[in-house]
JSON list of C-alpha atoms in Angstrom, two decimals:
[
{"chain": "A", "resi": 15, "resn": "MET", "atom": "CA", "xyz": [8.14, -15.60, -60.42]},
{"chain": "A", "resi": 16, "resn": "SER", "atom": "CA", "xyz": [10.70, -13.04, -59.30]},
{"chain": "A", "resi": 17, "resn": "ASP", "atom": "CA", "xyz": [14.48, -13.27, -59.38]},
{"chain": "A", "resi": 18, "resn": "LEU", "atom": "CA", "xyz": [16.94, -12.22, -56.69]},
{"chain": "A", "resi": 19, "resn": "ILE", "atom": "CA", "xyz": [20.40, -10.72, -56.93]},
{"chain": "A", "resi": 20, "resn": "ARG", "atom": "CA", "xyz": [22.12, -10.39, -53.53]},
{"chain": "A", "resi": 21, "resn": "GLN", "atom": "CA", "xyz": [25.41, -8.55, -53.21]},
{"chain": "A", "resi": 22, "resn": "GLU", "atom": "CA", "xyz": [27.30, -8.11, -49.95]},
{"chain": "A", "resi": 23, "resn": "ILE", "atom": "CA", "xyz": [30.33, -6.36, -48.55]},
{"chain": "A", "resi": 24, "resn": "ALA", "atom": "CA", "xyz": [31.96, -6.35, -45.11]},
{"chain": "A", "resi": 25, "resn": "ILE", "atom": "CA", "xyz": [32.57, -2.88, -43.69]},
{"chain": "A", "resi": 26, "resn": "GLU", "atom": "CA", "xyz": [34.47, -2.00, -40.52]},
{"chain": "A", "resi": 27, "resn": "ALA", "atom": "CA", "xyz": [32.17, 0.67, -39.09]},
{"chain": "A", "resi": 28, "resn": "GLU", "atom": "CA", "xyz": [29.41, 1.08, -36.55]},
{"chain": "A", "resi": 29, "resn": "PRO", "atom": "CA", "xyz": [26.00, 0.00, -37.88]},
{"chain": "A", "resi": 30, "resn": "GLU", "atom": "CA", "xyz": [24.50, 3.42, -37.09]},
{"chain": "A", "resi": 31, "resn": "ALA", "atom": "CA", "xyz": [27.10, 5.14, -39.28]},
{"chain": "A", "resi": 32, "resn": "ILE", "atom": "CA", "xyz": [26.55, 2.65, -42.09]},
{"chain": "A", "resi": 33, "resn": "PHE", "atom": "CA", "xyz": [22.78, 3.09, -41.88]},
{"chain": "A", "resi": 34, "resn": "ARG", "atom": "CA", "xyz": [23.05, 6.91, -42.08]},
{"chain": "A", "resi": 35, "resn": "GLU", "atom": "CA", "xyz": [24.93, 6.49, -45.36]},
{"chain": "A", "resi": 36, "resn": "LEU", "atom": "CA", "xyz": [22.51, 3.88, -46.71]},
{"chain": "A", "resi": 37, "resn": "LEU", "atom": "CA", "xyz": [19.68, 6.35, -46.10]},
{"chain": "A", "resi": 38, "resn": "ILE", "atom": "CA", "xyz": [21.23, 8.81, -48.54]},
{"chain": "A", "resi": 39, "resn": "TRP", "atom": "CA", "xyz": [21.94, 6.10, -51.13]},
{"chain": "A", "resi": 40, "resn": "GLY", "atom": "CA", "xyz": [22.30, 7.71, -54.53]},
{"chain": "A", "resi": 41, "resn": "GLN", "atom": "CA", "xyz": [22.52, 11.23, -53.07]},
{"chain": "A", "resi": 42, "resn": "SER", "atom": "CA", "xyz": [25.67, 10.97, -50.96]},
{"chain": "A", "resi": 43, "resn": "SER", "atom": "CA", "xyz": [29.12, 12.49, -51.41]},
{"chain": "A", "resi": 44, "resn": "TRP", "atom": "CA", "xyz": [30.62, 8.98, -51.67]},
{"chain": "A", "resi": 45, "resn": "TRP", "atom": "CA", "xyz": [28.30, 7.92, -54.54]},
{"chain": "A", "resi": 46, "resn": "PRO", "atom": "CA", "xyz": [30.68, 7.14, -57.41]},
{"chain": "A", "resi": 47, "resn": "ARG", "atom": "CA", "xyz": [30.65, 9.67, -60.24]},
{"chain": "A", "resi": 48, "resn": "SER", "atom": "CA", "xyz": [31.06, 6.76, -62.66]},
{"chain": "A", "resi": 49, "resn": "SER", "atom": "CA", "xyz": [27.92, 5.03, -61.33]},
{"chain": "A", "resi": 50, "resn": "LEU", "atom": "CA", "xyz": [25.47, 4.22, -64.12]},
{"chain": "A", "resi": 51, "resn": "MET", "atom": "CA", "xyz": [22.51, 5.11, -61.89]},
{"chain": "A", "resi": 52, "resn": "ARG", "atom": "CA", "xyz": [21.26, 8.55, -60.96]},
{"chain": "A", "resi": 53, "resn": "PHE", "atom": "CA", "xyz": [18.77, 9.07, -58.12]},
{"chain": "A", "resi": 54, "resn": "LYS", "atom": "CA", "xyz": [16.60, 12.14, -57.76]},
{"chain": "A", "resi": 55, "resn": "ASN", "atom": "CA", "xyz": [14.72, 12.54, -54.48]},
{"chain": "A", "resi": 56, "resn": "LEU", "atom": "CA", "xyz": [11.29, 13.89, -55.46]},
{"chain": "A", "resi": 57, "resn": "SER", "atom": "CA", "xyz": [10.12, 14.24, -51.85]},
{"chain": "A", "resi": 58, "resn": "GLY", "atom": "CA", "xyz": [12.93, 16.30, -50.34]},
{"chain": "A", "resi": 59, "resn": "LYS", "atom": "CA", "xyz": [12.99, 14.24, -47.16]},
{"chain": "A", "resi": 60, "resn": "ILE", "atom": "CA", "xyz": [13.99, 10.64, -46.49]},
{"chain": "A", "resi": 61, "resn": "ASP", "atom": "CA", "xyz": [11.46, 8.42, -44.74]},
{"chain": "A", "resi": 62, "resn": "THR", "atom": "CA", "xyz": [8.93, 5.69, -45.58]},
{"chain": "A", "resi": 63, "resn": "GLN", "atom": "CA", "xyz": [7.19, 7.90, -48.13]},
{"chain": "A", "resi": 64, "resn": "THR", "atom": "CA", "xyz": [10.23, 9.14, -50.04]},
{"chain": "A", "resi": 65, "resn": "LEU", "atom": "CA", "xyz": [9.71, 9.00, -53.80]},
{"chain": "A", "resi": 66, "resn": "TYR", "atom": "CA", "xyz": [12.68, 8.75, -56.18]},
{"chain": "A", "resi": 67, "resn": "LEU", "atom": "CA", "xyz": [13.21, 9.00, -59.89]},
{"chain": "A", "resi": 68, "resn": "GLN", "atom": "CA", "xyz": [15.93, 6.55, -60.88]},
{"chain": "A", "resi": 69, "resn": "LYS", "atom": "CA", "xyz": [17.56, 6.92, -64.29]},
{"chain": "A", "resi": 70, "resn": "VAL", "atom": "CA", "xyz": [20.28, 4.99, -66.05]},
{"chain": "A", "resi": 71, "resn": "LYS", "atom": "CA", "xyz": [22.94, 7.42, -67.34]},
{"chain": "A", "resi": 72, "resn": "PHE", "atom": "CA", "xyz": [22.79, 6.43, -71.01]},
{"chain": "A", "resi": 73, "resn": "PRO", "atom": "CA", "xyz": [20.99, 8.32, -73.79]},
{"chain": "A", "resi": 74, "resn": "PHE", "atom": "CA", "xyz": [17.47, 6.91, -74.18]},
{"chain": "A", "resi": 75, "resn": "ALA", "atom": "CA", "xyz": [18.07, 4.61, -71.21]},
{"chain": "A", "resi": 76, "resn": "PRO", "atom": "CA", "xyz": [15.25, 3.51, -68.93]},
{"chain": "A", "resi": 77, "resn": "SER", "atom": "CA", "xyz": [14.03, 5.38, -65.89]},
{"chain": "A", "resi": 78, "resn": "TRP", "atom": "CA", "xyz": [11.48, 4.50, -63.22]},
{"chain": "A", "resi": 79, "resn": "HIS", "atom": "CA", "xyz": [10.02, 5.65, -59.93]},
{"chain": "A", "resi": 80, "resn": "THR", "atom": "CA", "xyz": [10.65, 3.96, -56.59]},
{"chain": "A", "resi": 81, "resn": "LYS", "atom": "CA", "xyz": [9.34, 4.61, -53.11]},
{"chain": "A", "resi": 82, "resn": "ASN", "atom": "CA", "xyz": [10.74, 3.81, -49.68]},
{"chain": "A", "resi": 83, "resn": "THR", "atom": "CA", "xyz": [8.15, 1.54, -48.08]},
{"chain": "A", "resi": 84, "resn": "GLU", "atom": "CA", "xyz": [10.20, 0.57, -45.02]},
{"chain": "A", "resi": 85, "resn": "VAL", "atom": "CA", "xyz": [12.90, 2.50, -43.19]},
{"chain": "A", "resi": 86, "resn": "SER", "atom": "CA", "xyz": [13.86, 0.92, -39.87]},
{"chain": "A", "resi": 87, "resn": "GLU", "atom": "CA", "xyz": [16.80, 2.37, -37.98]},
{"chain": "A", "resi": 88, "resn": "SER", "atom": "CA", "xyz": [16.39, -0.22, -35.22]},
{"chain": "A", "resi": 89, "resn": "LYS", "atom": "CA", "xyz": [16.58, -3.12, -37.72]},
{"chain": "A", "resi": 90, "resn": "PHE", "atom": "CA", "xyz": [19.06, -1.35, -40.02]},
{"chain": "A", "resi": 91, "resn": "TYR", "atom": "CA", "xyz": [16.76, -2.03, -42.96]},
{"chain": "A", "resi": 92, "resn": "ILE", "atom": "CA", "xyz": [15.48, -0.09, -45.99]},
{"chain": "A", "resi": 93, "resn": "LYS", "atom": "CA", "xyz": [13.02, -1.36, -48.60]},
{"chain": "A", "resi": 94, "resn": "ARG", "atom": "CA", "xyz": [12.36, 0.55, -51.81]},
{"chain": "A", "resi": 95, "resn": "CYS", "atom": "CA", "xyz": [9.58, -0.64, -54.19]},
{"chain": "A", "resi": 96, "resn": "PHE", "atom": "CA", "xyz": [9.39, -0.14, -57.95]},
{"chain": "A", "resi": 97, "resn": "LEU", "atom": "CA", "xyz": [6.29, 1.83, -58.93]},
{"chain": "A", "resi": 98, "resn": "ASP", "atom": "CA", "xyz": [6.64, 1.78, -62.72]},
{"chain": "A", "resi": 99, "resn": "GLY", "atom": "CA", "xyz": [9.18, 1.20, -65.47]},
{"chain": "A", "resi": 100, "resn": "MET", "atom": "CA", "xyz": [10.96, -1.96, -66.48]},
{"chain": "A", "resi": 101, "resn": "PHE", "atom": "CA", "xyz": [10.85, -3.69, -63.08]},
{"chain": "A", "resi": 102, "resn": "LYS", "atom": "CA", "xyz": [8.29, -5.09, -60.67]},
{"chain": "A", "resi": 103, "resn": "GLY", "atom": "CA", "xyz": [9.55, -5.81, -57.20]},
{"chain": "A", "resi": 104, "resn": "PHE", "atom": "CA", "xyz": [11.82, -4.08, -54.71]},
{"chain": "A", "resi": 105, "resn": "GLU", "atom": "CA", "xyz": [15.34, -3.33, -53.50]},
{"chain": "A", "resi": 106, "resn": "GLU", "atom": "CA", "xyz": [16.50, -3.92, -49.93]},
{"chain": "A", "resi": 107, "resn": "LEU", "atom": "CA", "xyz": [19.49, -2.60, -48.01]},
{"chain": "A", "resi": 108, "resn": "LEU", "atom": "CA", "xyz": [20.30, -4.25, -44.71]},
{"chain": "A", "resi": 109, "resn": "ILE", "atom": "CA", "xyz": [23.09, -4.51, -42.18]},
{"chain": "A", "resi": 110, "resn": "SER", "atom": "CA", "xyz": [23.95, -7.63, -40.19]},
{"chain": "A", "resi": 111, "resn": "GLU", "atom": "CA", "xyz": [26.78, -8.99, -38.03]},
{"chain": "A", "resi": 112, "resn": "TYR", "atom": "CA", "xyz": [29.82, -10.21, -39.89]},
{"chain": "A", "resi": 113, "resn": "SER", "atom": "CA", "xyz": [32.52, -10.27, -37.22]},
{"chain": "A", "resi": 114, "resn": "GLN", "atom": "CA", "xyz": [33.28, -8.44, -34.02]},
{"chain": "A", "resi": 115, "resn": "ARG", "atom": "CA", "xyz": [34.80, -5.53, -36.00]},
{"chain": "A", "resi": 116, "resn": "SER", "atom": "CA", "xyz": [32.82, -5.69, -39.24]},
{"chain": "A", "resi": 117, "resn": "LYS", "atom": "CA", "xyz": [29.23, -5.51, -40.36]},
{"chain": "A", "resi": 118, "resn": "LYS", "atom": "CA", "xyz": [27.83, -7.07, -43.50]},
{"chain": "A", "resi": 119, "resn": "VAL", "atom": "CA", "xyz": [25.95, -4.72, -45.83]},
{"chain": "A", "resi": 120, "resn": "ALA", "atom": "CA", "xyz": [23.63, -6.48, -48.24]},
{"chain": "A", "resi": 121, "resn": "TYR", "atom": "CA", "xyz": [21.93, -5.09, -51.32]},
{"chain": "A", "resi": 122, "resn": "CYS", "atom": "CA", "xyz": [19.09, -7.34, -52.47]},
{"chain": "A", "resi": 123, "resn": "PHE", "atom": "CA", "xyz": [17.40, -6.80, -55.82]},
{"chain": "A", "resi": 124, "resn": "ASN", "atom": "CA", "xyz": [14.10, -8.72, -55.94]},
{"chain": "A", "resi": 125, "resn": "TYR", "atom": "CA", "xyz": [12.69, -8.23, -59.40]},
{"chain": "A", "resi": 126, "resn": "GLU", "atom": "CA", "xyz": [10.74, -9.24, -62.47]},
{"chain": "A", "resi": 127, "resn": "VAL", "atom": "CA", "xyz": [11.47, -7.55, -65.77]},
{"chain": "A", "resi": 128, "resn": "ASN", "atom": "CA", "xyz": [8.48, -6.04, -67.59]},
{"chain": "A", "resi": 129, "resn": "GLY", "atom": "CA", "xyz": [8.27, -6.18, -71.38]},
{"chain": "A", "resi": 130, "resn": "PHE", "atom": "CA", "xyz": [9.78, -8.36, -74.07]},
{"chain": "A", "resi": 131, "resn": "ILE", "atom": "CA", "xyz": [12.48, -5.89, -75.22]},
{"chain": "A", "resi": 132, "resn": "ASN", "atom": "CA", "xyz": [13.42, -5.08, -71.61]},
{"chain": "A", "resi": 133, "resn": "LYS", "atom": "CA", "xyz": [13.82, -8.81, -70.87]},
{"chain": "A", "resi": 134, "resn": "ILE", "atom": "CA", "xyz": [16.17, -9.24, -73.83]},
{"chain": "A", "resi": 135, "resn": "MET", "atom": "CA", "xyz": [18.18, -6.12, -72.91]},
{"chain": "A", "resi": 136, "resn": "TRP", "atom": "CA", "xyz": [18.33, -7.19, -69.23]},
{"chain": "A", "resi": 137, "resn": "LYS", "atom": "CA", "xyz": [19.65, -10.66, -70.05]},
{"chain": "A", "resi": 138, "resn": "THR", "atom": "CA", "xyz": [22.16, -9.55, -72.67]},
{"chain": "A", "resi": 139, "resn": "VAL", "atom": "CA", "xyz": [23.50, -6.26, -71.26]},
{"chain": "A", "resi": 140, "resn": "PHE", "atom": "CA", "xyz": [21.77, -4.57, -68.31]},
{"chain": "A", "resi": 141, "resn": "LYS", "atom": "CA", "xyz": [21.99, -7.35, -65.69]},
{"chain": "A", "resi": 142, "resn": "ARG", "atom": "CA", "xyz": [25.80, -7.51, -65.90]},
{"chain": "A", "resi": 143, "resn": "LEU", "atom": "CA", "xyz": [26.02, -3.70, -65.85]},
{"chain": "A", "resi": 144, "resn": "HIS", "atom": "CA", "xyz": [23.69, -3.58, -62.83]},
{"chain": "A", "resi": 145, "resn": "ILE", "atom": "CA", "xyz": [25.77, -6.10, -60.85]},
{"chain": "A", "resi": 146, "resn": "ASN", "atom": "CA", "xyz": [29.02, -4.29, -61.69]},
{"chain": "A", "resi": 147, "resn": "ASN", "atom": "CA", "xyz": [27.45, -0.94, -60.74]},
{"chain": "A", "resi": 148, "resn": "ILE", "atom": "CA", "xyz": [26.28, -2.18, -57.33]},
{"chain": "A", "resi": 149, "resn": "ASN", "atom": "CA", "xyz": [29.76, -3.63, -56.68]},
{"chain": "A", "resi": 150, "resn": "LEU", "atom": "CA", "xyz": [31.19, -0.18, -57.50]},
{"chain": "A", "resi": 151, "resn": "VAL", "atom": "CA", "xyz": [28.69, 1.54, -55.17]},
{"chain": "A", "resi": 152, "resn": "LEU", "atom": "CA", "xyz": [29.30, -0.87, -52.27]},
{"chain": "A", "resi": 153, "resn": "GLY", "atom": "CA", "xyz": [33.06, -0.54, -52.70]},
{"chain": "A", "resi": 154, "resn": "SER", "atom": "CA", "xyz": [32.76, 3.25, -52.62]},
{"chain": "A", "resi": 155, "resn": "LEU", "atom": "CA", "xyz": [30.65, 3.07, -49.45]},
{"chain": "A", "resi": 156, "resn": "LYS", "atom": "CA", "xyz": [33.26, 0.83, -47.81]},
{"chain": "A", "resi": 157, "resn": "LYS", "atom": "CA", "xyz": [36.15, 3.17, -48.72]},
{"chain": "A", "resi": 158, "resn": "PHE", "atom": "CA", "xyz": [34.23, 6.17, -47.40]},
{"chain": "A", "resi": 159, "resn": "LEU", "atom": "CA", "xyz": [33.21, 4.60, -44.08]},
{"chain": "A", "resi": 160, "resn": "GLU", "atom": "CA", "xyz": [36.53, 2.98, -43.32]},
{"chain": "A", "resi": 161, "resn": "LYS", "atom": "CA", "xyz": [38.32, 6.35, -43.71]},
{"chain": "A", "resi": 162, "resn": "ILE", "atom": "CA", "xyz": [36.21, 8.00, -41.00]}
]
């Protein structure tokens, strides 16, 4: 059985502009320097086959590979699946209507934690850090887009 963490933020920007920034998630100029997560694009391009190495910025911290499995500009939707490491499941980024001026950006983390030690670390430390980190990232995205 998988768990879900859904985090949202309202952003006053056109959905096309938001989507362009979501595509470069982890590689953008607005990505917070203090983010605990580092993304390395192993494919060079960004599409439905893009492969990433994701690493937590702590010594001896976990890393894993993910792959974009869906990138839909018309639906404003990105799905990235975990290929190995401490998680099974996927991440989703999507944009929906919030108000006439704002769009809602949602980050959905659909996951199961692999391994006994990982489960303990996730429950005691990593889950809270993950949620705080995504809030930081979404806040940074909002500040960037609303300045344009």
